[in-house]
Tab-separated table of N, CA and C in Angstrom:
chain	number	residue	atom	x	y	z
V	1	VAL	N	-127.007	-51.243	46.580
V	1	VAL	CA	-126.588	-52.280	45.726
V	1	VAL	C	-127.616	-52.840	45.172
V	2	GLN	N	-127.723	-53.093	44.065
V	2	GLN	CA	-128.798	-54.209	43.407
V	2	GLN	C	-128.374	-55.018	42.376
V	3	LEU	N	-128.477	-56.163	42.382
V	3	LEU	CA	-128.272	-57.060	41.331
V	3	LEU	C	-129.533	-57.877	40.910
V	4	GLN	N	-129.963	-57.349	39.650
V	4	GLN	CA	-131.272	-57.707	39.184
V	4	GLN	C	-130.993	-58.549	38.139
V	5	ALA	N	-131.516	-60.105	38.455
V	5	ALA	CA	-131.472	-61.141	37.451
V	5	ALA	C	-132.635	-61.316	36.780
V	6	SER	N	-132.566	-61.888	35.353
V	6	SER	CA	-133.578	-62.014	34.482
V	6	SER	C	-133.280	-63.071	33.631
V	7	GLY	N	-134.195	-63.354	32.803
V	7	GLY	CA	-133.839	-64.483	31.614
V	7	GLY	C	-134.381	-65.740	32.117
V	8	GLY	N	-134.839	-66.106	33.167
V	8	GLY	CA	-135.316	-67.609	33.589
V	8	GLY	C	-136.595	-68.007	32.978
V	9	GLY	N	-136.782	-69.176	33.108
V	9	GLY	CA	-138.263	-69.866	32.349
V	9	GLY	C	-138.321	-71.188	32.364
V	10	LEU	N	-139.194	-71.520	31.542
V	10	LEU	CA	-139.376	-72.918	31.291
V	10	LEU	C	-138.748	-73.268	30.056
V	11	VAL	N	-138.007	-74.392	30.012
V	11	VAL	CA	-137.424	-74.737	28.647
V	11	VAL	C	-137.501	-76.383	28.620
V	12	GLN	N	-137.534	-77.131	27.421
V	12	GLN	CA	-137.263	-78.531	27.265
V	12	GLN	C	-135.727	-78.876	27.381
V	13	ALA	N	-135.600	-80.129	27.727
V	13	ALA	CA	-134.190	-80.715	27.672
V	13	ALA	C	-133.501	-80.423	26.350
V	14	GLY	N	-132.539	-80.013	26.456
V	14	GLY	CA	-131.627	-79.876	25.097
V	14	GLY	C	-131.950	-78.430	24.854
V	15	GLY	N	-132.909	-77.564	25.201
V	15	GLY	CA	-132.880	-76.102	24.777
V	15	GLY	C	-131.882	-75.172	25.317
V	16	SER	N	-132.002	-73.817	25.185
V	16	SER	CA	-131.228	-72.954	25.734
V	16	SER	C	-131.789	-71.672	26.158
V	17	LEU	N	-131.112	-71.052	27.182
V	17	LEU	CA	-131.594	-69.915	27.990
V	17	LEU	C	-130.553	-69.227	28.327
V	18	ARG	N	-130.789	-67.617	28.307
V	18	ARG	CA	-129.719	-66.761	28.490
V	18	ARG	C	-130.063	-65.979	29.805
V	19	LEU	N	-129.386	-66.134	30.566
V	19	LEU	CA	-129.617	-65.145	31.861
V	19	LEU	C	-128.828	-63.862	31.724
V	20	SER	N	-129.449	-62.768	32.266
V	20	SER	CA	-128.728	-61.653	32.415
V	20	SER	C	-129.030	-61.043	33.928
V	21	CYS	N	-127.894	-60.292	34.198
V	21	CYS	CA	-127.916	-59.679	35.375
V	21	CYS	C	-127.394	-58.371	35.521
V	22	ALA	N	-128.270	-57.388	35.943
V	22	ALA	CA	-127.772	-56.035	35.642
V	22	ALA	C	-127.450	-55.688	37.205
V	23	ALA	N	-126.272	-54.843	37.364
V	23	ALA	CA	-125.782	-54.376	38.507
V	23	ALA	C	-125.734	-52.907	38.532
V	24	SER	N	-126.073	-52.567	39.895
V	24	SER	CA	-126.158	-51.086	40.083
V	24	SER	C	-125.699	-50.804	41.549
V	25	GLY	N	-125.207	-49.663	41.842
V	25	GLY	CA	-124.756	-49.235	43.222
V	25	GLY	C	-123.562	-49.764	43.514
V	26	ILE	N	-122.461	-50.535	42.399
V	26	ILE	CA	-121.197	-50.946	42.518
V	26	ILE	C	-120.473	-50.309	41.502
V	27	THR	N	-119.234	-50.073	41.790
V	27	THR	CA	-118.218	-49.797	40.663
V	27	THR	C	-118.055	-51.344	39.932
V	28	PHE	N	-118.873	-51.620	38.851
V	28	PHE	CA	-118.842	-52.880	38.108
V	28	PHE	C	-117.590	-53.469	37.859
V	29	SER	N	-116.705	-52.585	37.410
V	29	SER	CA	-115.579	-53.094	36.867
V	29	SER	C	-114.620	-53.401	37.905
V	30	ARG	N	-114.770	-53.189	38.995
V	30	ARG	CA	-113.979	-53.510	40.294
V	30	ARG	C	-114.473	-54.842	41.039
V	31	TYR	N	-115.303	-55.561	40.366
V	31	TYR	CA	-115.880	-56.654	41.054
V	31	TYR	C	-115.729	-57.949	39.744
V	32	HIS	N	-115.186	-58.915	40.422
V	32	HIS	CA	-115.515	-60.346	39.663
V	32	HIS	C	-117.212	-60.585	40.021
V	33	MET	N	-117.531	-61.409	38.819
V	33	MET	CA	-118.780	-61.632	39.049
V	33	MET	C	-119.006	-63.357	38.812
V	34	GLY	N	-120.207	-63.707	39.407
V	34	GLY	CA	-120.392	-65.300	39.436
V	34	GLY	C	-121.894	-65.529	39.374
V	35	TRP	N	-122.145	-66.962	38.971
V	35	TRP	CA	-123.405	-67.216	38.829
V	35	TRP	C	-123.520	-68.572	39.769
V	36	PHE	N	-124.604	-68.591	40.613
V	36	PHE	CA	-124.883	-69.843	41.466
V	36	PHE	C	-126.221	-70.279	41.438
V	37	ARG	N	-126.510	-71.405	41.752
V	37	ARG	CA	-127.889	-72.022	41.650
V	37	ARG	C	-128.189	-72.854	42.827
V	38	GLN	N	-129.299	-72.929	42.997
V	38	GLN	CA	-130.078	-73.751	44.190
V	38	GLN	C	-131.064	-74.461	43.812
V	39	ALA	N	-131.118	-75.857	43.849
V	39	ALA	CA	-132.383	-76.547	43.806
V	39	ALA	C	-133.146	-76.884	44.968
V	40	PRO	N	-134.282	-77.154	44.874
V	40	PRO	CA	-134.915	-77.312	46.151
V	40	PRO	C	-134.281	-78.379	46.937
V	41	GLY	N	-134.084	-78.210	48.304
V	41	GLY	CA	-133.367	-78.902	49.128
V	41	GLY	C	-131.792	-79.251	48.934
V	42	LYS	N	-131.397	-78.555	48.178
V	42	LYS	CA	-129.826	-78.533	48.017
V	42	LYS	C	-129.409	-77.273	48.456
V	43	GLU	N	-128.164	-77.394	48.707
V	43	GLU	CA	-127.185	-76.081	48.939
V	43	GLU	C	-127.012	-75.476	47.634
V	44	ARG	N	-126.620	-74.069	47.994
V	44	ARG	CA	-126.625	-73.401	46.695
V	44	ARG	C	-125.098	-73.610	46.232
V	45	GLU	N	-125.088	-73.885	44.802
V	45	GLU	CA	-123.841	-74.318	44.488
V	45	GLU	C	-123.192	-73.485	43.230
V	46	PHE	N	-121.890	-73.296	43.160
V	46	PHE	CA	-121.344	-72.679	42.165
V	46	PHE	C	-121.475	-73.087	40.820
V	47	VAL	N	-121.644	-72.034	39.648
V	47	VAL	CA	-122.022	-72.493	38.459
V	47	VAL	C	-120.827	-72.014	37.394
V	48	ALA	N	-120.666	-70.728	37.516
V	48	ALA	CA	-119.517	-69.881	36.653
V	48	ALA	C	-119.191	-68.667	37.422
V	49	ALA	N	-118.014	-68.132	36.961
V	49	ALA	CA	-117.596	-67.003	37.394
V	49	ALA	C	-116.591	-66.288	36.465
V	50	ILE	N	-116.551	-64.935	36.477
V	50	ILE	CA	-115.731	-64.272	35.337
V	50	ILE	C	-115.139	-63.253	36.250
V	51	ILE	N	-113.681	-63.136	35.823
V	51	ILE	CA	-112.817	-62.052	36.468
V	51	ILE	C	-113.270	-60.864	36.124
V	52	TRP	N	-112.608	-59.726	36.884
V	52	TRP	CA	-113.297	-58.235	36.647
V	52	TRP	C	-112.968	-57.972	35.212
V	53	SER	N	-111.685	-58.211	34.627
V	53	SER	CA	-111.322	-57.758	33.309
V	53	SER	C	-112.154	-58.503	32.143
V	54	GLY	N	-112.662	-59.605	32.464
V	54	GLY	CA	-113.373	-60.464	31.609
V	54	GLY	C	-112.407	-61.489	30.755
V	55	ASP	N	-111.236	-61.678	31.107
V	55	ASP	CA	-110.389	-62.478	30.402
V	55	ASP	C	-110.187	-63.690	31.081
V	56	ARG	N	-110.678	-64.094	32.183
V	56	ARG	CA	-110.813	-65.457	32.704
V	56	ARG	C	-112.119	-65.813	33.360
V	57	THR	N	-112.177	-66.880	33.196
V	57	THR	CA	-113.538	-67.619	33.867
V	57	THR	C	-113.222	-69.020	34.430
V	58	ALA	N	-114.420	-69.309	35.166
V	58	ALA	CA	-114.229	-70.481	35.743
V	58	ALA	C	-115.727	-71.187	35.868
V	59	TYR	N	-115.634	-72.512	35.801
V	59	TYR	CA	-117.079	-73.189	35.308
V	59	TYR	C	-116.783	-74.519	36.471
V	60	ALA	N	-118.336	-74.831	37.096
V	60	ALA	CA	-118.473	-76.149	37.723
V	60	ALA	C	-118.146	-77.084	36.393
V	61	ASP	N	-117.824	-78.209	37.058
V	61	ASP	CA	-117.716	-79.405	36.022
V	61	ASP	C	-118.860	-79.755	35.347
V	62	SER	N	-119.978	-79.903	36.145
V	62	SER	CA	-121.258	-80.035	35.544
V	62	SER	C	-121.883	-79.268	34.444
V	63	VAL	N	-121.221	-78.044	34.265
V	63	VAL	CA	-121.822	-77.168	33.102
V	63	VAL	C	-120.725	-77.071	32.281
V	64	LYS	N	-119.561	-77.326	32.253
V	64	LYS	CA	-118.357	-76.991	31.368
V	64	LYS	C	-118.791	-77.366	30.063
V	65	GLY	N	-118.398	-76.861	28.866
V	65	GLY	CA	-118.898	-77.097	27.344
V	65	GLY	C	-120.447	-76.682	27.152
V	66	ARG	N	-121.052	-76.383	28.183
V	66	ARG	CA	-122.712	-76.333	28.061
V	66	ARG	C	-122.991	-74.626	28.068
V	67	PHE	N	-122.354	-74.161	29.262
V	67	PHE	CA	-122.601	-72.770	29.921
V	67	PHE	C	-121.523	-71.768	29.462
V	68	SER	N	-121.818	-70.555	29.318
V	68	SER	CA	-120.808	-69.449	29.013
V	68	SER	C	-121.051	-68.249	29.703
V	69	ILE	N	-120.260	-67.707	30.469
V	69	ILE	CA	-120.387	-66.685	31.137
V	69	ILE	C	-119.490	-65.458	30.348
V	70	SER	N	-120.206	-64.266	30.296
V	70	SER	CA	-119.661	-63.037	29.908
V	70	SER	C	-120.071	-61.657	30.469
V	71	ARG	N	-119.211	-60.602	30.195
V	71	ARG	CA	-119.823	-59.537	30.848
V	71	ARG	C	-119.537	-58.120	30.225
V	72	ASP	N	-120.428	-57.276	30.242
V	72	ASP	CA	-120.332	-56.104	29.579
V	72	ASP	C	-120.088	-54.845	30.364
V	73	ASP	N	-118.894	-54.418	30.618
V	73	ASP	CA	-118.793	-53.289	31.492
V	73	ASP	C	-119.439	-51.969	31.091
V	74	ALA	N	-119.797	-51.756	29.967
V	74	ALA	CA	-120.401	-50.521	29.582
V	74	ALA	C	-121.852	-50.633	29.960
V	75	LYS	N	-122.553	-51.809	30.079
V	75	LYS	CA	-123.575	-52.095	30.513
V	75	LYS	C	-123.891	-52.524	32.109
V	76	ASN	N	-122.835	-52.758	32.623
V	76	ASN	CA	-122.996	-53.204	34.109
V	76	ASN	C	-123.785	-54.244	33.986
V	77	MET	N	-123.518	-55.446	33.142
V	77	MET	CA	-124.107	-56.608	33.101
V	77	MET	C	-123.335	-57.797	32.810
V	78	VAL	N	-123.814	-58.843	33.400
V	78	VAL	CA	-123.105	-60.103	33.391
V	78	VAL	C	-124.150	-61.087	32.891
V	79	ASP	N	-123.723	-61.985	31.913
V	79	ASP	CA	-124.764	-62.979	31.122
V	79	ASP	C	-124.175	-64.473	31.539
V	80	LEU	N	-125.301	-65.376	31.337
V	80	LEU	CA	-125.009	-66.837	31.428
V	80	LEU	C	-125.714	-67.566	30.264
V	81	GLN	N	-124.971	-67.777	29.271
V	81	GLN	CA	-125.421	-68.478	28.187
V	81	GLN	C	-125.724	-69.959	28.436
V	82	MET	N	-126.767	-70.559	28.718
V	82	MET	CA	-127.060	-71.970	28.788
V	82	MET	C	-127.367	-72.806	27.955
V	83	ASN	N	-126.811	-73.549	27.323
V	83	ASN	CA	-126.993	-74.470	26.136
V	83	ASN	C	-127.157	-76.058	26.685
V	84	SER	N	-127.879	-76.770	25.672
V	84	SER	CA	-127.899	-78.330	25.993
V	84	SER	C	-128.348	-78.313	27.293
V	85	LEU	N	-129.449	-77.649	27.734
V	85	LEU	CA	-129.897	-77.800	29.124
V	85	LEU	C	-130.215	-79.091	29.605
V	86	LYS	N	-130.444	-79.781	30.651
V	86	LYS	CA	-130.787	-80.727	31.188
V	86	LYS	C	-131.691	-80.530	32.454
V	87	PRO	N	-132.567	-81.532	32.868
V	87	PRO	CA	-133.484	-81.547	33.864
V	87	PRO	C	-132.723	-81.081	35.365
V	88	GLU	N	-131.584	-81.684	35.471
V	88	GLU	CA	-130.902	-81.372	36.718
V	88	GLU	C	-130.049	-80.027	36.628
V	89	ASP	N	-130.484	-79.275	35.628
V	89	ASP	CA	-130.037	-77.641	35.765
V	89	ASP	C	-131.154	-76.918	35.992
V	90	THR	N	-132.279	-77.575	36.547
V	90	THR	CA	-133.563	-76.861	37.288
V	90	THR	C	-133.036	-76.422	38.460
V	91	ALA	N	-133.400	-75.182	38.861
V	91	ALA	CA	-133.021	-74.489	39.967
V	91	ALA	C	-133.239	-73.002	39.966
V	92	VAL	N	-133.125	-72.306	41.079
V	92	VAL	CA	-132.953	-70.783	40.981
V	92	VAL	C	-131.517	-70.424	40.920
V	93	TYR	N	-131.503	-69.481	39.901
V	93	TYR	CA	-130.073	-69.080	39.638
V	93	TYR	C	-129.953	-67.810	40.189
V	94	TYR	N	-128.749	-67.256	40.775
V	94	TYR	CA	-128.469	-66.228	41.391
V	94	TYR	C	-127.120	-65.752	40.745
V	95	CYS	N	-127.091	-64.381	40.702
V	95	CYS	CA	-125.923	-63.580	40.247
V	95	CYS	C	-125.224	-63.201	41.670
V	96	ALA	N	-124.018	-62.915	41.723
V	96	ALA	CA	-123.273	-62.355	42.840
V	96	ALA	C	-121.985	-61.822	42.531
V	97	ALA	N	-121.693	-60.666	43.273
V	97	ALA	CA	-120.439	-60.070	42.892
V	97	ALA	C	-119.599	-59.943	44.222
V	98	ARG	N	-117.998	-60.097	43.602
V	98	ARG	CA	-117.104	-60.077	44.779
V	98	ARG	C	-116.125	-59.213	44.277
V	99	GLN	N	-116.007	-58.300	45.330
V	99	GLN	CA	-114.851	-57.461	45.280
V	99	GLN	C	-113.560	-57.598	44.887
V	100	LEU	N	-113.068	-56.695	44.012
V	100	LEU	CA	-111.828	-57.242	43.190
V	100	LEU	C	-110.772	-57.704	44.191
V	101	SER	N	-109.981	-58.640	43.845
V	101	SER	CA	-109.089	-59.580	44.561
V	101	SER	C	-108.456	-60.492	43.600
V	102	VAL	N	-107.249	-60.932	44.345
V	102	VAL	CA	-106.359	-61.695	43.123
V	102	VAL	C	-107.294	-62.933	42.905
V	103	TRP	N	-107.259	-63.112	41.465
V	103	TRP	CA	-108.061	-64.322	40.835
V	103	TRP	C	-107.601	-65.668	41.472
V	104	ASN	N	-108.423	-66.357	42.001
V	104	ASN	CA	-108.331	-67.653	42.483
V	104	ASN	C	-109.638	-68.582	42.158
V	105	GLU	N	-109.232	-69.535	41.228
V	105	GLU	CA	-110.486	-70.179	40.774
V	105	GLU	C	-111.176	-71.181	41.908
V	106	TYR	N	-110.264	-71.554	42.881
V	106	TYR	CA	-110.883	-72.369	43.971
V	106	TYR	C	-111.515	-71.301	44.895
V	107	ARG	N	-111.088	-70.036	44.992
V	107	ARG	CA	-111.813	-69.231	46.004
V	107	ARG	C	-113.184	-68.675	45.211
V	108	MET	N	-113.152	-68.523	43.932
V	108	MET	CA	-114.364	-67.953	43.268
V	108	MET	C	-115.556	-69.007	43.266
V	109	LYS	N	-115.096	-70.113	43.781
V	109	LYS	CA	-116.270	-71.263	43.810
V	109	LYS	C	-116.858	-71.182	45.319
V	110	ASN	N	-116.436	-70.500	46.105
V	110	ASN	CA	-116.902	-70.243	47.687
V	110	ASN	C	-117.838	-69.254	47.683
V	111	ARG	N	-119.156	-69.689	47.771
V	111	ARG	CA	-120.071	-68.690	48.075
V	111	ARG	C	-119.979	-67.664	49.119
V	112	ASN	N	-119.031	-68.043	50.031
V	112	ASN	CA	-119.232	-67.132	51.201
V	112	ASN	C	-118.221	-66.028	51.129
V	113	LEU	N	-117.474	-66.181	50.036
V	113	LEU	CA	-116.628	-64.836	49.710
V	113	LEU	C	-117.167	-63.768	48.653
V	114	TYR	N	-118.438	-63.897	48.450
V	114	TYR	CA	-118.971	-63.098	47.572
V	114	TYR	C	-119.872	-61.828	48.692
V	115	ASP	N	-119.605	-60.760	47.826
V	115	ASP	CA	-120.311	-59.360	48.789
V	115	ASP	C	-121.838	-59.175	48.525
V	116	TYR	N	-122.138	-59.437	47.333
V	116	TYR	CA	-123.547	-59.100	47.115
V	116	TYR	C	-124.119	-60.224	46.183
V	117	TRP	N	-125.483	-60.285	46.349
V	117	TRP	CA	-126.300	-61.289	45.836
V	117	TRP	C	-127.535	-60.649	45.214
V	118	GLY	N	-127.980	-61.267	44.062
V	118	GLY	CA	-129.093	-60.895	43.384
V	118	GLY	C	-130.301	-61.798	44.003
V	119	GLN	N	-131.414	-61.406	43.744
V	119	GLN	CA	-132.768	-62.157	44.171
V	119	GLN	C	-132.963	-63.514	43.463
V	120	GLY	N	-132.330	-63.848	42.452
V	120	GLY	CA	-132.651	-65.064	41.776
V	120	GLY	C	-133.605	-65.116	40.459
V	121	THR	N	-133.412	-66.036	39.596
V	121	THR	CA	-134.434	-66.380	38.531
V	121	THR	C	-134.611	-67.789	38.451
V	122	GLN	N	-135.728	-68.243	38.279
V	122	GLN	CA	-136.026	-69.584	38.271
V	122	GLN	C	-135.818	-69.955	37.059
V	123	VAL	N	-135.043	-70.981	36.747
V	123	VAL	CA	-134.879	-71.983	35.516
V	123	VAL	C	-135.311	-73.331	35.694
V	124	THR	N	-136.341	-73.831	34.746
V	124	THR	CA	-137.002	-75.130	35.085
V	124	THR	C	-136.769	-75.857	33.653
V	125	VAL	N	-136.080	-77.035	33.704
V	125	VAL	CA	-136.037	-77.810	32.593
V	125	VAL	C	-136.844	-79.084	32.562
V	126	SER	N	-137.566	-79.099	31.655
V	126	SER	CA	-138.678	-80.441	31.534
V	126	SER	C	-137.894	-81.518	30.525
V	127	SER	N	-138.210	-82.622	31.089
V	127	SER	CA	-137.555	-83.905	30.321
V	127	SER	C	-138.395	-84.247	28.939
């Protein structure tokens, strides 16, 4: 199983980035997908998740209205569009896959319930 995240970089506050995660080795359509992030010295935290069917999403309060998660099952990819970026969004961003289960927004925010993780991509937002 491989989750390959890309799209990170350095951007000024107020700017935008689009992260992508390409999945292989899993039946992508049978997995919920999530994005998490980890800043230096902090725990890995939930950012966004999308249900296997693509018609339900969940977001951390800190990114609601600024970030948008989407998936393309034909390409086995999940994207995170990040707008109005802030310096506090600086972190390593990880995509993760959780095997098909009953959708529960609270549980989707629990990093311990994900089955596979990508290697992460660095996002740095300068002020």
